[in-house]
């Protein structure tokens, strides 16, 4: 078990197109974690991982809504984009595991997993939630989403 803390800030512009809304935007995501154990497979010893990075991404999302009332709707969407990671994902191999606690190998070097990969990667965004119209073009959303990781959030959207 490894708790990961994070938050994101998103600037989005939307445009209605034939029953859908096309949202385009930029997202700034901050991710941090304490040291935790990451088990890749049962055949390998786990790594002790700590994360401290920022992801900056650009995305486009098609959103469809089921209006239940003039001011309330459910909405569902899917989109793609690309993002870049800046920061570190530090990993040290474990010598053995005592229950769920990784005992780091003090002779092994610390690897930066973020530096080993390609700095630009694809973003898959799936969302389902509620949309509450505050005024005609301003809406509050409460969402359950997947953006390369699961999350829960809320947002304010202004539609052109």
mmCIF file of N, CA, C and O in Angstrom, residues 12-79:
data_model
loop_
_atom_site.group_PDB
_atom_site.id
_atom_site.type_symbol
_atom_site.label_atom_id
_atom_site.label_comp_id
_atom_site.label_asym_id
_atom_site.label_seq_id
_atom_site.Cartn_x
_atom_site.Cartn_y
_atom_site.Cartn_z
ATOM 1 N N UNK A 12 -9.826 25.191 -18.928
ATOM 2 C CA UNK A 12 -10.547 24.496 -19.992
ATOM 3 C C UNK A 12 -11.478 25.462 -20.702
ATOM 4 O O UNK A 12 -12.080 26.325 -20.078
ATOM 5 N N UNK A 13 -11.593 25.285 -22.013
ATOM 6 C CA UNK A 13 -12.554 26.026 -22.821
ATOM 7 C C UNK A 13 -13.431 24.994 -23.515
ATOM 8 O O UNK A 13 -12.936 24.000 -24.033
ATOM 9 N N UNK A 14 -14.761 25.224 -23.514
ATOM 10 C CA UNK A 14 -15.690 24.276 -24.130
ATOM 11 C C UNK A 14 -16.481 24.900 -25.258
ATOM 12 O O UNK A 14 -16.731 26.100 -25.276
ATOM 13 N N UNK A 15 -16.889 24.047 -26.204
ATOM 14 C CA UNK A 15 -17.688 24.498 -27.346
ATOM 15 C C UNK A 15 -18.701 23.404 -27.686
ATOM 16 O O UNK A 15 -18.331 22.247 -27.870
ATOM 17 N N UNK A 16 -19.994 23.751 -27.776
ATOM 18 C CA UNK A 16 -21.047 22.798 -28.133
ATOM 19 C C UNK A 16 -20.940 22.431 -29.611
ATOM 20 O O UNK A 16 -20.831 23.304 -30.463
ATOM 21 N N UNK A 17 -20.968 21.108 -29.895
ATOM 22 C CA UNK A 17 -20.919 20.614 -31.269
ATOM 23 C C UNK A 17 -21.881 19.432 -31.380
ATOM 24 O O UNK A 17 -21.602 18.361 -30.856
ATOM 25 N N UNK A 18 -23.044 19.629 -32.012
ATOM 26 C CA UNK A 18 -23.999 18.558 -32.308
ATOM 27 C C UNK A 18 -24.264 17.621 -31.123
ATOM 28 O O UNK A 18 -24.031 16.423 -31.205
ATOM 29 N N UNK A 19 -24.729 18.133 -30.019
ATOM 30 C CA UNK A 19 -25.092 17.303 -28.882
ATOM 31 C C UNK A 19 -23.960 16.962 -27.936
ATOM 32 O O UNK A 19 -24.184 16.388 -26.885
ATOM 33 N N UNK A 20 -22.729 17.274 -28.317
ATOM 34 C CA UNK A 20 -21.574 17.050 -27.469
ATOM 35 C C UNK A 20 -20.961 18.400 -27.126
ATOM 36 O O UNK A 20 -21.208 19.396 -27.792
ATOM 37 N N UNK A 21 -20.138 18.416 -26.118
ATOM 38 C CA UNK A 21 -19.309 19.580 -25.844
ATOM 39 C C UNK A 21 -17.866 19.146 -25.998
ATOM 40 O O UNK A 21 -17.455 18.129 -25.440
ATOM 41 N N UNK A 22 -17.099 19.879 -26.783
ATOM 42 C CA UNK A 22 -15.678 19.618 -26.944
ATOM 43 C C UNK A 22 -14.933 20.539 -25.999
ATOM 44 O O UNK A 22 -15.047 21.765 -26.090
ATOM 45 N N UNK A 23 -14.216 19.944 -25.052
ATOM 46 C CA UNK A 23 -13.392 20.714 -24.122
ATOM 47 C C UNK A 23 -11.931 20.560 -24.509
ATOM 48 O O UNK A 23 -11.471 19.457 -24.803
ATOM 49 N N UNK A 24 -11.211 21.651 -24.540
ATOM 50 C CA UNK A 24 -9.765 21.622 -24.727
ATOM 51 C C UNK A 24 -9.152 22.375 -23.559
ATOM 52 O O UNK A 24 -9.730 23.346 -23.067
ATOM 53 N N UNK A 25 -8.007 21.906 -23.116
ATOM 54 C CA UNK A 25 -7.432 22.591 -21.971
ATOM 55 C C UNK A 25 -6.025 22.166 -21.629
ATOM 56 O O UNK A 25 -5.460 21.235 -22.215
ATOM 57 N N UNK A 26 -5.484 22.859 -20.658
ATOM 58 C CA UNK A 26 -4.167 22.585 -20.097
ATOM 59 C C UNK A 26 -4.352 22.209 -18.629
ATOM 60 O O UNK A 26 -5.158 22.808 -17.925
ATOM 61 N N UNK A 27 -3.574 21.218 -18.175
ATOM 62 C CA UNK A 27 -3.672 20.744 -16.807
ATOM 63 C C UNK A 27 -2.294 20.745 -16.166
ATOM 64 O O UNK A 27 -1.317 20.334 -16.775
ATOM 65 N N UNK A 28 -2.245 21.204 -14.918
ATOM 66 C CA UNK A 28 -1.041 21.193 -14.098
ATOM 67 C C UNK A 28 -1.334 20.276 -12.914
ATOM 68 O O UNK A 28 -2.231 20.559 -12.123
ATOM 69 N N UNK A 29 -0.632 19.148 -12.809
ATOM 70 C CA UNK A 29 -0.875 18.164 -11.757
ATOM 71 C C UNK A 29 0.366 18.036 -10.878
ATOM 72 O O UNK A 29 1.472 17.854 -11.391
ATOM 73 N N UNK A 30 0.180 18.112 -9.566
ATOM 74 C CA UNK A 30 1.271 17.979 -8.587
ATOM 75 C C UNK A 30 1.074 16.667 -7.845
ATOM 76 O O UNK A 30 -0.007 16.410 -7.310
ATOM 77 N N UNK A 31 2.102 15.812 -7.781
ATOM 78 C CA UNK A 31 2.018 14.503 -7.137
ATOM 79 C C UNK A 31 3.182 14.347 -6.168
ATOM 80 O O UNK A 31 4.327 14.632 -6.518
ATOM 81 N N UNK A 32 2.874 13.877 -4.958
ATOM 82 C CA UNK A 32 3.893 13.605 -3.943
ATOM 83 C C UNK A 32 3.515 12.350 -3.177
ATOM 84 O O UNK A 32 2.336 12.030 -3.054
ATOM 85 N N UNK A 33 4.508 11.652 -2.645
ATOM 86 C CA UNK A 33 4.243 10.495 -1.795
ATOM 87 C C UNK A 33 5.364 10.343 -0.787
ATOM 88 O O UNK A 33 6.492 10.783 -1.014
ATOM 89 N N UNK A 34 5.037 9.713 0.324
ATOM 90 C CA UNK A 34 6.063 9.261 1.253
ATOM 91 C C UNK A 34 6.668 7.995 0.676
ATOM 92 O O UNK A 34 6.161 7.447 -0.302
ATOM 93 N N UNK A 35 7.727 7.490 1.292
ATOM 94 C CA UNK A 35 8.318 6.245 0.812
ATOM 95 C C UNK A 35 7.313 5.114 1.003
ATOM 96 O O UNK A 35 6.657 5.008 2.027
ATOM 97 N N UNK A 36 7.182 4.293 -0.020
ATOM 98 C CA UNK A 36 6.255 3.165 0.027
ATOM 99 C C UNK A 36 6.773 2.021 -0.818
ATOM 100 O O UNK A 36 7.726 2.164 -1.581
ATOM 101 N N UNK A 37 6.146 0.861 -0.686
ATOM 102 C CA UNK A 37 6.574 -0.342 -1.386
ATOM 103 C C UNK A 37 5.781 -0.511 -2.671
ATOM 104 O O UNK A 37 4.564 -0.400 -2.674
ATOM 105 N N UNK A 38 6.492 -0.780 -3.767
ATOM 106 C CA UNK A 38 5.886 -0.993 -5.084
ATOM 107 C C UNK A 38 6.247 -2.399 -5.526
ATOM 108 O O UNK A 38 7.402 -2.695 -5.804
ATOM 109 N N UNK A 39 5.242 -3.279 -5.606
ATOM 110 C CA UNK A 39 5.457 -4.673 -5.996
ATOM 111 C C UNK A 39 5.102 -4.846 -7.457
ATOM 112 O O UNK A 39 3.947 -4.690 -7.838
ATOM 113 N N UNK A 40 6.090 -5.136 -8.303
ATOM 114 C CA UNK A 40 5.836 -5.316 -9.724
ATOM 115 C C UNK A 40 5.270 -6.698 -10.028
ATOM 116 O O UNK A 40 4.377 -6.845 -10.828
ATOM 117 N N UNK A 41 5.846 -7.743 -9.434
ATOM 118 C CA UNK A 41 5.352 -9.109 -9.644
ATOM 119 C C UNK A 41 5.787 -9.957 -8.456
ATOM 120 O O UNK A 41 6.680 -9.582 -7.698
ATOM 121 N N UNK A 42 5.173 -11.113 -8.314
ATOM 122 C CA UNK A 42 5.487 -11.994 -7.190
ATOM 123 C C UNK A 42 6.887 -12.601 -7.317
ATOM 124 O O UNK A 42 7.480 -13.015 -6.323
ATOM 125 N N UNK A 43 7.431 -12.647 -8.532
ATOM 126 C CA UNK A 43 8.750 -13.248 -8.741
ATOM 127 C C UNK A 43 9.899 -12.305 -8.385
ATOM 128 O O UNK A 43 11.020 -12.740 -8.202
ATOM 129 N N UNK A 44 9.652 -11.008 -8.320
ATOM 130 C CA UNK A 44 10.711 -10.028 -8.053
ATOM 131 C C UNK A 44 10.518 -9.395 -6.689
ATOM 132 O O UNK A 44 9.395 -9.262 -6.209
ATOM 133 N N UNK A 45 11.621 -9.006 -6.075
ATOM 134 C CA UNK A 45 11.524 -8.225 -4.844
ATOM 135 C C UNK A 45 10.999 -6.834 -5.186
ATOM 136 O O UNK A 45 11.302 -6.288 -6.244
ATOM 137 N N UNK A 46 10.207 -6.245 -4.307
ATOM 138 C CA UNK A 46 9.662 -4.912 -4.605
ATOM 139 C C UNK A 46 10.712 -3.821 -4.483
ATOM 140 O O UNK A 46 11.825 -4.046 -4.012
ATOM 141 N N UNK A 47 10.349 -2.631 -4.917
ATOM 142 C CA UNK A 47 11.177 -1.441 -4.771
ATOM 143 C C UNK A 47 10.559 -0.539 -3.713
ATOM 144 O O UNK A 47 9.351 -0.542 -3.503
ATOM 145 N N UNK A 48 11.413 0.255 -3.067
ATOM 146 C CA UNK A 48 10.911 1.322 -2.208
ATOM 147 C C UNK A 48 10.885 2.578 -3.063
ATOM 148 O O UNK A 48 11.903 3.000 -3.599
ATOM 149 N N UNK A 49 9.702 3.155 -3.210
ATOM 150 C CA UNK A 49 9.477 4.264 -4.142
ATOM 151 C C UNK A 49 9.063 5.504 -3.363
ATOM 152 O O UNK A 49 8.318 5.420 -2.406
ATOM 153 N N UNK A 50 9.536 6.655 -3.814
ATOM 154 C CA UNK A 50 8.989 7.943 -3.363
ATOM 155 C C UNK A 50 8.842 8.827 -4.598
ATOM 156 O O UNK A 50 9.665 8.781 -5.512
ATOM 157 N N UNK A 51 7.757 9.602 -4.625
ATOM 158 C CA UNK A 51 7.436 10.416 -5.799
ATOM 159 C C UNK A 51 7.351 11.884 -5.427
ATOM 160 O O UNK A 51 6.833 12.230 -4.373
ATOM 161 N N UNK A 52 7.842 12.717 -6.317
ATOM 162 C CA UNK A 52 7.744 14.164 -6.176
ATOM 163 C C UNK A 52 7.881 14.755 -7.582
ATOM 164 O O UNK A 52 8.984 14.980 -8.054
ATOM 165 N N UNK A 53 6.747 14.953 -8.255
ATOM 166 C CA UNK A 53 6.814 15.424 -9.631
ATOM 167 C C UNK A 53 5.594 16.250 -10.005
ATOM 168 O O UNK A 53 4.597 16.289 -9.293
ATOM 169 N N UNK A 54 5.703 16.899 -11.165
ATOM 170 C CA UNK A 54 4.639 17.710 -11.757
ATOM 171 C C UNK A 54 4.414 17.181 -13.170
ATOM 172 O O UNK A 54 5.358 16.849 -13.883
ATOM 173 N N UNK A 55 3.136 17.095 -13.559
ATOM 174 C CA UNK A 55 2.775 16.726 -14.930
ATOM 175 C C UNK A 55 2.049 17.912 -15.550
ATOM 176 O O UNK A 55 1.100 18.434 -14.965
ATOM 177 N N UNK A 56 2.499 18.335 -16.708
ATOM 178 C CA UNK A 56 1.820 19.384 -17.466
ATOM 179 C C UNK A 56 1.282 18.718 -18.722
ATOM 180 O O UNK A 56 2.035 18.083 -19.469
ATOM 181 N N UNK A 57 -0.043 18.828 -18.937
ATOM 182 C CA UNK A 57 -0.643 18.119 -20.069
ATOM 183 C C UNK A 57 -1.625 19.008 -20.827
ATOM 184 O O UNK A 57 -2.179 19.958 -20.280
ATOM 185 N N UNK A 58 -1.801 18.681 -22.103
ATOM 186 C CA UNK A 58 -2.793 19.320 -22.973
ATOM 187 C C UNK A 58 -3.731 18.220 -23.448
ATOM 188 O O UNK A 58 -3.276 17.146 -23.846
ATOM 189 N N UNK A 59 -5.059 18.492 -23.375
ATOM 190 C CA UNK A 59 -6.034 17.453 -23.670
ATOM 191 C C UNK A 59 -7.218 18.001 -24.459
ATOM 192 O O UNK A 59 -7.492 19.196 -24.419
ATOM 193 N N UNK A 60 -7.905 17.093 -25.134
ATOM 194 C CA UNK A 60 -9.192 17.380 -25.765
ATOM 195 C C UNK A 60 -10.152 16.296 -25.298
ATOM 196 O O UNK A 60 -9.804 15.114 -25.286
ATOM 197 N N UNK A 61 -11.369 16.708 -24.890
ATOM 198 C CA UNK A 61 -12.341 15.783 -24.314
ATOM 199 C C UNK A 61 -13.711 16.032 -24.926
ATOM 200 O O UNK A 61 -14.168 17.179 -24.971
ATOM 201 N N UNK A 62 -14.357 14.968 -25.435
ATOM 202 C CA UNK A 62 -15.746 15.045 -25.876
ATOM 203 C C UNK A 62 -16.620 14.659 -24.693
ATOM 204 O O UNK A 62 -16.412 13.610 -24.089
ATOM 205 N N UNK A 63 -17.597 15.495 -24.361
ATOM 206 C CA UNK A 63 -18.457 15.283 -23.201
ATOM 207 C C UNK A 63 -19.911 15.258 -23.645
ATOM 208 O O UNK A 63 -20.346 16.112 -24.418
ATOM 209 N N UNK A 64 -20.654 14.264 -23.178
ATOM 210 C CA UNK A 64 -22.063 14.102 -23.499
ATOM 211 C C UNK A 64 -22.842 14.182 -22.201
ATOM 212 O O UNK A 64 -22.415 13.638 -21.184
ATOM 213 N N UNK A 65 -23.980 14.871 -22.215
ATOM 214 C CA UNK A 65 -24.741 14.994 -20.977
ATOM 215 C C UNK A 65 -26.176 14.514 -21.141
ATOM 216 O O UNK A 65 -26.765 14.609 -22.211
ATOM 217 N N UNK A 66 -26.700 13.975 -20.040
ATOM 218 C CA UNK A 66 -28.091 13.539 -19.943
ATOM 219 C C UNK A 66 -28.766 14.524 -18.999
ATOM 220 O O UNK A 66 -28.543 14.492 -17.792
ATOM 221 N N UNK A 67 -29.558 15.427 -19.569
ATOM 222 C CA UNK A 67 -30.187 16.482 -18.785
ATOM 223 C C UNK A 67 -31.416 15.931 -18.072
ATOM 224 O O UNK A 67 -32.325 15.390 -18.674
ATOM 225 N N UNK A 68 -31.437 16.061 -16.729
ATOM 226 C CA UNK A 68 -32.566 15.619 -15.925
ATOM 227 C C UNK A 68 -33.447 16.785 -15.498
ATOM 228 O O UNK A 68 -34.598 16.590 -15.140
ATOM 229 N N UNK A 69 -32.866 17.967 -15.513
ATOM 230 C CA UNK A 69 -33.572 19.188 -15.124
ATOM 231 C C UNK A 69 -32.854 20.326 -15.831
ATOM 232 O O UNK A 69 -31.729 20.169 -16.306
ATOM 233 N N UNK A 70 -33.480 21.491 -15.870
ATOM 234 C CA UNK A 70 -32.860 22.644 -16.527
ATOM 235 C C UNK A 70 -31.495 22.961 -15.920
ATOM 236 O O UNK A 70 -30.595 23.405 -16.609
ATOM 237 N N UNK A 71 -31.320 22.709 -14.629
ATOM 238 C CA UNK A 71 -30.067 23.044 -13.954
ATOM 239 C C UNK A 71 -29.230 21.831 -13.543
ATOM 240 O O UNK A 71 -28.175 21.997 -12.954
ATOM 241 N N UNK A 72 -29.676 20.610 -13.835
ATOM 242 C CA UNK A 72 -28.960 19.412 -13.374
ATOM 243 C C UNK A 72 -28.853 18.382 -14.487
ATOM 244 O O UNK A 72 -29.826 18.098 -15.178
ATOM 245 N N UNK A 73 -27.656 17.785 -14.627
ATOM 246 C CA UNK A 73 -27.436 16.745 -15.637
ATOM 247 C C UNK A 73 -26.344 15.799 -15.173
ATOM 248 O O UNK A 73 -25.495 16.156 -14.347
ATOM 249 N N UNK A 74 -26.374 14.582 -15.704
ATOM 250 C CA UNK A 74 -25.238 13.673 -15.606
ATOM 251 C C UNK A 74 -24.414 13.875 -16.861
ATOM 252 O O UNK A 74 -24.958 14.137 -17.937
ATOM 253 N N UNK A 75 -23.097 13.756 -16.753
ATOM 254 C CA UNK A 75 -22.281 13.881 -17.956
ATOM 255 C C UNK A 75 -21.231 12.779 -17.993
ATOM 256 O O UNK A 75 -20.800 12.266 -16.960
ATOM 257 N N UNK A 76 -20.868 12.398 -19.231
ATOM 258 C CA UNK A 76 -19.909 11.333 -19.480
ATOM 259 C C UNK A 76 -18.990 11.796 -20.598
ATOM 260 O O UNK A 76 -19.450 12.415 -21.552
ATOM 261 N N UNK A 77 -17.722 11.490 -20.485
ATOM 262 C CA UNK A 77 -16.813 11.956 -21.524
ATOM 263 C C UNK A 77 -15.594 11.078 -21.699
ATOM 264 O O UNK A 77 -15.269 10.246 -20.848
ATOM 265 N N UNK A 78 -14.921 11.288 -22.816
ATOM 266 C CA UNK A 78 -13.679 10.589 -23.129
ATOM 267 C C UNK A 78 -12.799 11.524 -23.936
ATOM 268 O O UNK A 78 -13.289 12.292 -24.759
ATOM 269 N N UNK A 79 -11.506 11.456 -23.675
ATOM 270 C CA UNK A 79 -10.588 12.321 -24.405
ATOM 271 C C UNK A 79 -9.172 11.791 -24.390
ATOM 272 O O UNK A 79 -8.857 10.812 -23.711
#
